[in-house]
Short mmCIF file of C-alpha atoms in Angstrom, two decimals:
data_model
loop_
_atom_site.label_atom_id
_atom_site.label_comp_id
_atom_site.label_asym_id
_atom_site.label_seq_id
_atom_site.Cartn_x
_atom_site.Cartn_y
_atom_site.Cartn_z
CA UNK A 1 -65.79 -16.58 41.81
CA UNK A 2 -68.59 -18.38 43.57
CA UNK A 3 -72.16 -17.45 42.74
CA UNK A 4 -75.64 -18.39 43.87
CA UNK A 5 -78.68 -18.50 41.60
CA UNK A 6 -82.25 -18.45 42.76
CA UNK A 7 -84.14 -18.76 39.47
CA UNK A 8 -87.54 -17.74 40.82
CA UNK A 9 -87.94 -14.11 41.80
CA UNK A 10 -91.55 -14.63 42.91
CA UNK A 11 -93.49 -17.76 43.77
CA UNK A 12 -97.18 -17.94 44.63
CA UNK A 13 -98.47 -20.95 46.53
CA UNK A 14 -101.86 -21.73 48.00
CA UNK A 15 -102.03 -22.19 51.74
CA UNK A 16 -101.68 -25.87 52.56
CA UNK A 17 -99.90 -26.68 49.32
CA UNK A 18 -96.33 -27.92 49.09
CA UNK A 19 -93.41 -25.65 48.34
CA UNK A 20 -90.05 -25.97 46.68
CA UNK A 21 -87.64 -23.06 46.29
CA UNK A 22 -84.69 -23.61 44.02
CA UNK A 23 -81.07 -22.74 44.64
CA UNK A 24 -78.04 -23.51 42.48
CA UNK A 25 -74.48 -22.57 43.24
CA UNK A 26 -71.34 -22.29 41.20
CA UNK A 27 -68.19 -23.26 42.99
CA UNK A 28 -65.32 -25.68 42.48
CA UNK A 29 -65.86 -27.57 45.71
CA UNK A 30 -68.75 -28.22 48.04
CA UNK A 31 -69.38 -25.07 50.01
CA UNK A 32 -71.27 -24.59 53.21
CA UNK A 33 -74.93 -23.99 52.31
CA UNK A 34 -77.59 -21.99 54.09
CA UNK A 35 -81.18 -20.89 53.76
CA UNK A 36 -82.33 -17.71 55.48
CA UNK A 37 -85.79 -16.17 55.69
CA UNK A 38 -86.57 -12.47 55.93
CA UNK A 39 -90.01 -11.28 56.95
CA UNK A 40 -91.00 -7.75 55.89
CA UNK A 41 -88.97 -5.13 57.72
CA UNK A 42 -87.06 -7.76 59.66
CA UNK A 43 -83.58 -9.18 59.73
CA UNK A 44 -82.52 -12.58 58.43
CA UNK A 45 -83.33 -15.73 60.34
CA UNK A 46 -81.46 -18.97 59.70
CA UNK A 47 -83.76 -21.77 58.54
CA UNK A 48 -81.20 -24.52 58.05
CA UNK A 49 -77.67 -25.27 56.96
CA UNK A 50 -75.64 -28.02 55.35
CA UNK A 51 -71.99 -28.66 56.02
CA UNK A 52 -71.52 -32.39 55.40
CA UNK A 53 -73.10 -35.77 56.02
CA UNK A 54 -76.75 -36.54 55.38
CA UNK A 55 -77.79 -34.62 52.29
CA UNK A 56 -81.33 -34.05 53.58
CA UNK A 57 -81.30 -31.50 56.35
CA UNK A 58 -84.12 -30.46 58.61
CA UNK A 59 -84.64 -26.90 59.73
CA UNK A 60 -86.97 -24.80 61.75
CA UNK A 61 -90.63 -24.10 60.96
CA UNK A 62 -91.04 -27.45 59.16
CA UNK A 63 -88.59 -26.68 56.36
CA UNK A 64 -86.10 -29.11 54.88
CA UNK A 65 -83.52 -28.90 52.13
CA UNK A 66 -81.71 -31.44 50.03
CA UNK A 67 -78.15 -31.09 48.81
CA UNK A 68 -77.50 -32.63 45.41
CA UNK A 69 -73.84 -32.51 44.52
CA UNK A 70 -74.37 -33.66 40.92
CA UNK A 71 -76.73 -30.76 40.29
CA UNK A 72 -74.97 -28.20 42.49
CA UNK A 73 -78.33 -27.56 44.08
CA UNK A 74 -79.71 -27.00 47.55
CA UNK A 75 -83.48 -26.72 47.18
CA UNK A 76 -85.72 -25.76 50.07
CA UNK A 77 -88.99 -27.61 50.63
CA UNK A 78 -91.99 -27.58 52.88
CA UNK A 79 -94.86 -30.08 52.61
CA UNK A 80 -97.63 -27.67 53.61
CA UNK A 81 -97.23 -23.89 53.73
CA UNK A 82 -98.92 -21.56 56.16
CA UNK A 83 -99.85 -17.94 55.58
CA UNK A 84 -97.08 -16.96 58.01
CA UNK A 85 -94.49 -18.40 55.60
CA UNK A 86 -94.95 -15.42 53.27
CA UNK A 87 -91.52 -13.80 53.22
CA UNK A 88 -88.31 -13.41 51.25
CA UNK A 89 -86.08 -16.48 51.16
CA UNK A 90 -82.36 -16.33 50.57
CA UNK A 91 -79.98 -19.11 49.71
CA UNK A 92 -76.36 -18.45 50.70
CA UNK A 93 -73.03 -20.21 50.39
CA UNK A 94 -69.70 -19.92 52.11
CA UNK A 95 -66.63 -21.46 50.66
CA UNK A 96 -64.65 -23.87 52.77
CA UNK A 97 -61.48 -22.20 53.96
CA UNK A 98 -60.65 -24.25 57.03
CA UNK A 99 -62.73 -21.97 59.11
CA UNK A 100 -62.40 -18.27 59.46
CA UNK A 101 -64.36 -15.19 58.69
CA UNK A 102 -65.36 -15.28 55.08
CA UNK A 103 -68.54 -13.59 54.07
CA UNK A 104 -71.57 -15.35 52.74
CA UNK A 105 -72.48 -15.12 49.07
CA UNK A 106 -76.21 -14.67 48.72
CA UNK A 107 -78.66 -15.35 45.97
CA UNK A 108 -80.97 -12.53 44.98
CA UNK A 109 -83.85 -14.02 46.91
CA UNK A 110 -87.25 -15.54 46.19
CA UNK A 111 -90.36 -13.68 47.29
CA UNK A 112 -92.97 -16.17 48.50
CA UNK A 113 -96.63 -15.18 48.31
CA UNK A 114 -99.27 -17.33 50.01
CA UNK A 115 -102.76 -17.37 48.56
CA UNK A 116 -105.64 -18.09 50.95
CA UNK B 1 -79.32 -12.45 75.15
CA UNK B 2 -80.23 -9.65 72.76
CA UNK B 3 -78.16 -11.23 70.00
CA UNK B 4 -77.12 -8.71 67.36
CA UNK B 5 -78.48 -5.18 67.67
CA UNK B 6 -78.12 -2.23 65.30
CA UNK B 7 -78.42 1.49 65.85
CA UNK B 8 -80.15 3.48 64.41
CA UNK B 9 -83.06 1.67 62.79
CA UNK B 10 -83.63 4.36 60.20
CA UNK B 11 -81.77 7.45 59.07
CA UNK B 12 -82.08 10.09 56.38
CA UNK B 13 -78.92 11.87 55.23
CA UNK B 14 -78.17 14.56 52.73
CA UNK B 15 -75.48 13.99 50.12
CA UNK B 16 -72.07 14.70 51.60
CA UNK B 17 -73.06 14.17 55.22
CA UNK B 18 -71.33 11.61 57.37
CA UNK B 19 -72.66 9.09 59.82
CA UNK B 20 -71.76 5.98 61.77
CA UNK B 21 -73.82 2.84 62.11
CA UNK B 22 -73.33 0.84 65.27
CA UNK B 23 -73.54 -2.92 65.57
CA UNK B 24 -73.35 -4.68 68.92
CA UNK B 25 -73.42 -8.38 69.78
CA UNK B 26 -73.58 -10.07 73.15
CA UNK B 27 -72.71 -13.60 72.05
CA UNK B 28 -68.94 -13.19 72.52
CA UNK B 29 -68.46 -13.77 68.80
CA UNK B 30 -65.06 -13.34 67.22
CA UNK B 31 -66.18 -12.44 63.71
CA UNK B 32 -68.40 -9.60 62.62
CA UNK B 33 -69.66 -8.47 59.22
CA UNK B 34 -71.39 -5.60 57.47
CA UNK B 35 -73.63 -6.26 54.47
CA UNK B 36 -75.82 -4.07 52.34
CA UNK B 37 -79.09 -5.19 50.81
CA UNK B 38 -80.43 -3.60 47.65
CA UNK B 39 -83.62 -4.55 45.80
CA UNK B 40 -83.09 -7.55 43.55
CA UNK B 41 -79.44 -7.87 44.64
CA UNK B 42 -79.49 -10.02 47.74
CA UNK B 43 -76.93 -9.10 50.39
CA UNK B 44 -73.38 -8.08 49.58
CA UNK B 45 -70.46 -8.00 51.98
CA UNK B 46 -68.96 -4.56 52.67
CA UNK B 47 -66.33 -5.22 55.35
CA UNK B 48 -65.67 -7.79 58.01
CA UNK B 49 -63.57 -8.32 61.11
CA UNK B 50 -61.89 -11.41 62.52
CA UNK B 51 -61.24 -9.86 65.89
CA UNK B 52 -60.75 -6.75 67.94
CA UNK B 53 -58.58 -4.25 66.10
CA UNK B 54 -58.68 -6.07 62.75
CA UNK B 55 -60.81 -5.39 59.69
CA UNK B 56 -60.84 -6.49 56.06
CA UNK B 57 -62.56 -5.50 52.83
CA UNK B 58 -65.45 -7.41 51.37
CA UNK B 59 -67.07 -7.30 47.97
CA UNK B 60 -68.25 -3.65 47.98
CA UNK B 61 -66.01 -1.65 50.38
CA UNK B 62 -65.72 1.65 48.50
CA UNK B 63 -67.14 4.65 50.34
CA UNK B 64 -67.20 2.91 53.72
CA UNK B 65 -64.85 2.58 56.64
CA UNK B 66 -65.10 0.30 59.66
CA UNK B 67 -63.61 -0.03 63.08
CA UNK B 68 -63.64 -2.69 65.77
CA UNK B 69 -62.19 -1.18 68.89
CA UNK B 70 -64.14 -3.50 71.18
CA UNK B 71 -64.90 -7.14 70.55
CA UNK B 72 -68.64 -6.66 70.91
CA UNK B 73 -68.94 -3.63 68.62
CA UNK B 74 -68.44 -3.12 64.89
CA UNK B 75 -68.88 0.37 63.47
CA UNK B 76 -69.62 1.22 59.85
CA UNK B 77 -68.84 4.76 58.76
CA UNK B 78 -69.85 6.79 55.76
CA UNK B 79 -67.56 9.80 55.46
CA UNK B 80 -69.41 11.51 52.61
CA UNK B 81 -72.75 9.91 51.87
CA UNK B 82 -73.92 9.46 48.28
CA UNK B 83 -77.37 8.54 46.94
CA UNK B 84 -75.88 5.23 45.76
CA UNK B 85 -75.43 4.32 49.42
CA UNK B 86 -79.18 4.32 49.98
CA UNK B 87 -79.72 0.78 51.18
CA UNK B 88 -80.56 -1.46 54.09
CA UNK B 89 -77.49 -2.32 56.12
CA UNK B 90 -77.20 -5.56 58.04
CA UNK B 91 -74.66 -6.52 60.61
CA UNK B 92 -73.89 -10.16 61.40
CA UNK B 93 -71.62 -12.06 63.74
CA UNK B 94 -70.32 -15.59 64.10
CA UNK B 95 -68.19 -17.95 66.14
CA UNK B 96 -67.64 -18.01 69.82
CA UNK B 97 -64.46 -19.73 71.00
CA UNK B 98 -65.84 -20.18 74.49
CA UNK B 99 -69.16 -21.75 73.62
CA UNK B 100 -67.97 -23.68 70.59
CA UNK B 101 -70.23 -24.21 67.65
CA UNK B 102 -69.33 -23.78 64.04
CA UNK B 103 -67.45 -20.83 62.60
CA UNK B 104 -69.65 -20.63 59.56
CA UNK B 105 -73.13 -19.75 60.77
CA UNK B 106 -73.79 -16.02 60.85
CA UNK B 107 -76.43 -14.35 63.01
CA UNK B 108 -77.98 -11.18 61.70
CA UNK B 109 -79.22 -7.98 63.27
CA UNK B 110 -82.54 -6.33 62.34
CA UNK B 111 -81.00 -3.88 59.87
CA UNK B 112 -80.61 -0.14 59.44
CA UNK B 113 -82.51 1.55 56.65
CA UNK B 114 -80.52 4.48 55.22
CA UNK B 115 -81.84 7.01 52.75
CA UNK B 116 -79.42 9.47 51.17
CA UNK B 117 -81.03 12.42 49.43
#
């Protein structure tokens, strides 16, 4: 069964500093990969996704992520964080099934704290 | 477009009571999903639907039933609520045949917070 690991439960970063959130997946083939963000009391917003092609993908709010097949990783990065980036971040995967309604498998999330 | 909406936003139930959570989407999406989110667990799929009148089980279906009588609505029912069903429930939808786009990206509602005493 596929699984997603986000090794860091909490991360604290100073405002203006760079950020990297880690995500590793376990699956026999390359899945579809997603990063979602959840602000307190809110739903999930899609930051970016990777299906194929260029392994560096750009998302909203200045985020990017890099797919590394050899490491089964899809780490999220941002060069300079803002206080408004404080939130819960979820990595998710969906196995390739030729399309169709398969659910996403989520990591347990990383809680990002921004220090002033 | 409102996107994905969920009703109610918050509910308190007593053990053994029943209730129905409503999810509605106005994006003409074919697929709809129900997830639950528990602290430290991420989101887990309860049930999903590939179209009107069809449903399927996800990872944690026990204790829940679903129905999709209309394309835009997906109902999640708890027949006899248990404290273990205290959670935040998220609905999501994906894929519109008419507007194209990928089948994989899911759009989420704001969630329903359920407390079972």
